[in-house]
Short mmCIF file of C-alpha atoms in Angstrom, two decimals:
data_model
loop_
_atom_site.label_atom_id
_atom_site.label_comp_id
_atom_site.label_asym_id
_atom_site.label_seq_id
_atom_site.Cartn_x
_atom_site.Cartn_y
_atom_site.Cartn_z
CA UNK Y 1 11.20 -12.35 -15.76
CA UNK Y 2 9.27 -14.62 -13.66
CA UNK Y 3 5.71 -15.58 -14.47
CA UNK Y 4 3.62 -16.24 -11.89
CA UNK Y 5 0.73 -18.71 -13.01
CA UNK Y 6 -0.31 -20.05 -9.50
CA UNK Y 7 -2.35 -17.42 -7.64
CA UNK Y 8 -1.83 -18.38 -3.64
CA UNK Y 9 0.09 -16.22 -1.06
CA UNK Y 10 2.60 -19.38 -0.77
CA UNK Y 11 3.69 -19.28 -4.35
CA UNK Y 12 3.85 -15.86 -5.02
CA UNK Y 13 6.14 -15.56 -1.48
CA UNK Y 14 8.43 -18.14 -3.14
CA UNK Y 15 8.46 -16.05 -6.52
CA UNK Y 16 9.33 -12.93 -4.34
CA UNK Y 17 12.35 -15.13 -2.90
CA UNK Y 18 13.78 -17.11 -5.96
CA UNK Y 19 15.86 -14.54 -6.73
CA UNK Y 20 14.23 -13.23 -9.45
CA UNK Y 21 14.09 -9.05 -10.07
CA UNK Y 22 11.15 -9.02 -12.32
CA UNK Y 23 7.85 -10.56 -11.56
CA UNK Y 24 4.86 -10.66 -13.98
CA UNK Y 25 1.23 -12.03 -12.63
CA UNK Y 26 -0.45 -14.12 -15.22
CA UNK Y 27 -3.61 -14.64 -12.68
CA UNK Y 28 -5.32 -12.99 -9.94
CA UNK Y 29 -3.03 -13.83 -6.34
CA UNK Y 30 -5.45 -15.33 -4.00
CA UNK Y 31 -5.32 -16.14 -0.30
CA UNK Y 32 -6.13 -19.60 0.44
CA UNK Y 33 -7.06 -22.03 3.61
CA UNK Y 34 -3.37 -23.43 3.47
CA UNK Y 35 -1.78 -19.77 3.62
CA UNK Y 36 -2.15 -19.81 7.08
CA UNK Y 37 1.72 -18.59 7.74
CA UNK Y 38 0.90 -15.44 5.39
CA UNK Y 39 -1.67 -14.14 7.71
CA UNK Y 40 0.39 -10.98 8.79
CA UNK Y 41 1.26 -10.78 5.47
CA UNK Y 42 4.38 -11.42 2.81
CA UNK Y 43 7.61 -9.88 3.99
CA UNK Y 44 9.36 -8.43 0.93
CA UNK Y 45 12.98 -7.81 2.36
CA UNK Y 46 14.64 -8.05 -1.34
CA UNK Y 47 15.68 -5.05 -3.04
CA UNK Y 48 14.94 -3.79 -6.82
CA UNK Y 49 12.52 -5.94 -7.26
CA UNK Y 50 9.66 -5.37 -10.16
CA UNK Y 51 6.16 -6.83 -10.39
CA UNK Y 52 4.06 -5.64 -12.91
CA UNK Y 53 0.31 -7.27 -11.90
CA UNK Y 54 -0.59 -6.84 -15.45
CA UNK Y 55 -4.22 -5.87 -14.42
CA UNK Y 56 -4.62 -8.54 -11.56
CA UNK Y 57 -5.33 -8.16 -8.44
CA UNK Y 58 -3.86 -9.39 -4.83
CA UNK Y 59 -7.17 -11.00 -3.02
CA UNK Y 60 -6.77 -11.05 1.12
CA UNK Y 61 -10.47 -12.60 1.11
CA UNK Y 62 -10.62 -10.00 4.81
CA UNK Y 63 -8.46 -12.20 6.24
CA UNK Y 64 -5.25 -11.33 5.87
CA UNK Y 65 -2.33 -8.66 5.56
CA UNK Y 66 -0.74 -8.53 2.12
CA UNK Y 67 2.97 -7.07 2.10
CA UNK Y 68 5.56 -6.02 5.04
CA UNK Y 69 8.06 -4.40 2.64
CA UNK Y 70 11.55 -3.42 4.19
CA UNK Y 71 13.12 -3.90 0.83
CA UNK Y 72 14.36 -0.48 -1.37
CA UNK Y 73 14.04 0.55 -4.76
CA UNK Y 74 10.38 -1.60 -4.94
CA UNK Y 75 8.20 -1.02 -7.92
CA UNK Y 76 4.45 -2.09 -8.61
CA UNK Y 77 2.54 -1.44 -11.55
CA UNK Y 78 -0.89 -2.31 -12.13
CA UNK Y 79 -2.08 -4.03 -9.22
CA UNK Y 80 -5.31 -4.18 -7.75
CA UNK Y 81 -4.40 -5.01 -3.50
CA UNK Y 82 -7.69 -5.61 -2.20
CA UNK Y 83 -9.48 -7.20 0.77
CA UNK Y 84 -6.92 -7.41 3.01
CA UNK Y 85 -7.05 -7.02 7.10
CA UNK Y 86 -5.20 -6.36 9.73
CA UNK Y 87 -5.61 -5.44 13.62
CA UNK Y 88 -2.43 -3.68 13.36
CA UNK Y 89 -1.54 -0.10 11.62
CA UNK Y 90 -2.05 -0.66 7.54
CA UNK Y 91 -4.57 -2.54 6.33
CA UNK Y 92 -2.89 -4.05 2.96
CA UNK Y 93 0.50 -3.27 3.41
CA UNK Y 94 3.05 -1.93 5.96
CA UNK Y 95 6.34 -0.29 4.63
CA UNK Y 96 9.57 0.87 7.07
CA UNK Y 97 12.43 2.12 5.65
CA UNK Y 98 11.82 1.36 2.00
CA UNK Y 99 11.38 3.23 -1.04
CA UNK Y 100 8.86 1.81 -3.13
CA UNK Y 101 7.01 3.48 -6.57
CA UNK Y 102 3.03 2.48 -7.09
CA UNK Y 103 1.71 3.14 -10.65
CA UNK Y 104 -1.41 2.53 -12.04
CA UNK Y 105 -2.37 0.78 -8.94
CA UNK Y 106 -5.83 0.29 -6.65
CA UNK Y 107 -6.46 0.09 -3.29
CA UNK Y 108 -9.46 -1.38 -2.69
CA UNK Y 109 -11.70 -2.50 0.50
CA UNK Y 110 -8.92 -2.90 2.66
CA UNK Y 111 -9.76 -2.99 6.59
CA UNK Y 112 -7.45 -2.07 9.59
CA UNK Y 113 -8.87 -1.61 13.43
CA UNK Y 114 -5.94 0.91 13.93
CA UNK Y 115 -4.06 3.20 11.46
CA UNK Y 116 -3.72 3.17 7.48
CA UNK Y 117 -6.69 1.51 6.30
CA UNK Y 118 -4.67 0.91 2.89
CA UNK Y 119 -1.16 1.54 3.96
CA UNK Y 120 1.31 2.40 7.26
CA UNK Y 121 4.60 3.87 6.60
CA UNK Y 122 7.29 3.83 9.00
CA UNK Y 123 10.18 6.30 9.54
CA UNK Y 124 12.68 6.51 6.72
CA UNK Y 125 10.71 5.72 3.78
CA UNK Y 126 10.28 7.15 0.46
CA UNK Y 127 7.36 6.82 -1.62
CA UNK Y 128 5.41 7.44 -5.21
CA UNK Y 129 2.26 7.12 -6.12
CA UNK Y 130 1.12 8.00 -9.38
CA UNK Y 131 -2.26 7.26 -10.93
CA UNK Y 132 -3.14 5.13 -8.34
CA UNK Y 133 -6.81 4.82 -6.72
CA UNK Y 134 -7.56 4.46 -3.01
CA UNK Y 135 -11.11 3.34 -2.58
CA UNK Y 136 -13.66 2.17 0.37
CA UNK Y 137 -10.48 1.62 2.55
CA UNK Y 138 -11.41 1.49 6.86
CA UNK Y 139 -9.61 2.61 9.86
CA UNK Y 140 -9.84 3.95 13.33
CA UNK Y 141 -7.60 6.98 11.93
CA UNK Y 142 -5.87 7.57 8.44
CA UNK Y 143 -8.77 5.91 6.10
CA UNK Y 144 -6.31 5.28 3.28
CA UNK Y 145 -2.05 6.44 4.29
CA UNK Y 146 -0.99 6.09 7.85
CA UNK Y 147 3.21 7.97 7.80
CA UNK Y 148 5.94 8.49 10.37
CA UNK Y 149 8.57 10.20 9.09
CA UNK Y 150 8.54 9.69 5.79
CA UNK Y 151 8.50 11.67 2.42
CA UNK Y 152 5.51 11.06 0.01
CA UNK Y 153 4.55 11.93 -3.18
CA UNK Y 154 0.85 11.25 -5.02
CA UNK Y 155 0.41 12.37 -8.46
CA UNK Y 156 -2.81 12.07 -10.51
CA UNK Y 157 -4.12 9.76 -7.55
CA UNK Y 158 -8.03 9.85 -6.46
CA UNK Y 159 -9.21 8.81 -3.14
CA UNK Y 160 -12.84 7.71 -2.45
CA UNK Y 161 -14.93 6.58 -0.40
CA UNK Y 162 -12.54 6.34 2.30
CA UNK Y 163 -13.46 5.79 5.72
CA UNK Y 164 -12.22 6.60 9.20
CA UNK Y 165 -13.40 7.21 12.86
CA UNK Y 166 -11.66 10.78 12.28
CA UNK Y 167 -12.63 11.42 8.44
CA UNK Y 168 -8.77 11.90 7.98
CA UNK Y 169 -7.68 9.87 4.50
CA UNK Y 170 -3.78 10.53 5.01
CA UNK Y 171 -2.28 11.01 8.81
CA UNK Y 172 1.17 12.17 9.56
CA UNK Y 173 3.59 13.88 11.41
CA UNK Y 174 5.28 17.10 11.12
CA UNK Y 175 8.51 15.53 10.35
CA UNK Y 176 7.30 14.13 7.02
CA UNK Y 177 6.51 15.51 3.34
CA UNK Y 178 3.84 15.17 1.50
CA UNK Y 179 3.57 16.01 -2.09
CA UNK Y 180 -0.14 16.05 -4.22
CA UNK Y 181 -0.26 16.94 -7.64
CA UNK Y 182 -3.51 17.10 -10.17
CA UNK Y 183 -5.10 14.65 -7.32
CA UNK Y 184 -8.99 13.98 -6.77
CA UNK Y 185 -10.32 15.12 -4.62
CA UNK Y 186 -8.19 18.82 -4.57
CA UNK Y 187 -8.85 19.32 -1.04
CA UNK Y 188 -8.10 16.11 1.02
CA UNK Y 189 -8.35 15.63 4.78
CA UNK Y 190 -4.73 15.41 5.65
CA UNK Y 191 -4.29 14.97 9.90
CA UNK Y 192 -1.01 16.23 11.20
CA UNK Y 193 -1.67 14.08 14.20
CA UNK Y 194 -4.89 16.20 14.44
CA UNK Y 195 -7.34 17.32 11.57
CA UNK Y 196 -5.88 19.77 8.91
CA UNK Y 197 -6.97 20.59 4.98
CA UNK Y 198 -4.54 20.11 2.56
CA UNK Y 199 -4.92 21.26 -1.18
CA UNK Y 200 -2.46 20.73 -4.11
CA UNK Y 201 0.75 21.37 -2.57
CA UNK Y 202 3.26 20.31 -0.20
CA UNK Y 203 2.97 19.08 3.38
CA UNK Y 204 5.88 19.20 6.05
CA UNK Y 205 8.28 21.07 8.43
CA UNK Y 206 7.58 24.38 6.79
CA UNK Y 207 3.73 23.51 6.05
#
């Protein structure tokens, strides 16, 4: 296990690529002036990798992008990704062809000017989210999950708060599956690349 003790984008990208599968924060990761070349955002291209945030939180200070994650078999556990920015689709972090698990994580005040003001998830992906909290995330469309083609699952998750030109908090195409169990709110504004209601249930082809 790597411990992470330094808390700027630069040091926690060379963590991610030391070779290490198990990554423990000991402090809050914070971008700083000299992070500059993180701006879009730390590419995670490594596969089964852990990081347990142990309560901390990943701090874009609205400037930045947090993760582009094309690496599989991802897990995050207690971590609070907050403040981030983008002008592209996800606001904190953009995922294609991953699979990545979320647990006890926050989403928090992150900002996009297009699609996903938390996340974007590209085509091939597979995702779980389980007692994880979305909260006073922006975007043009898809306040907090922006999917192509993609399967995902939310258990025990809340959203609030949420904000988008569209009121949509999760936008996706028919192609995709989406999977809420004992979430808050029951009835969440899911757009199928238009405005539908979704309650507990799946979401899909046959939806």
């Amino acid at each position: 296990i790597i411990i992470i003790k330094r808390n700027t984008f630069s040091h926690f990208n060379m963590m991610i690529h030391s070779g290490a599968k198990r990554i423990a924060l000991k402090s809050d990761i914070v971008f700083d002036d000299e992070d500059d070349d993180f701006l879009r955002g730390i590419s995670l291209d490594v596969d089964d990798m852990y990081i347990d945030g142990c309560g901390h939180c990943i701090d874009a200070k609205n400037k930045a992008h947090i993760f582009n994650i094309t690496g599989r078999n991802i897990v995050f556990e207690d971590i609070v990704f907050k403040n981030a920015y983008s002008k592209e689709n996800g606001g904190a972090i953009s995922i294609y062809s991953s699979s990545c698990s979320f647990e006890n994580c926050k989403f928090a005040n992150n900002k996009t000017l297009n699609y996903g003001g938390a996340i974007s998830v590209g085509s091939g992906s597979d995702l779980k989210f389980e007692n994880c909290m979305f909260e006073s995330n922006i975007a043009k469309r898809a306040s907090a999950v922006y999917n192509v083609n993609s399967d995902l699952k939310f258990s025990n998750c809340k959203f609030s708060n949420n904000e988008s030109d569209s009121d949509e908090v999760i936008l996706s195409n028919s192609l995709s599956d989406i999977t809420l169990e004992n979430c808050i709110p029951k009835t969440i504004n899911i757009g199928e690349y238009g405005s539908n209601e979704l309650s507990d249930g799946r979401f899909g082809e046959d939806g």
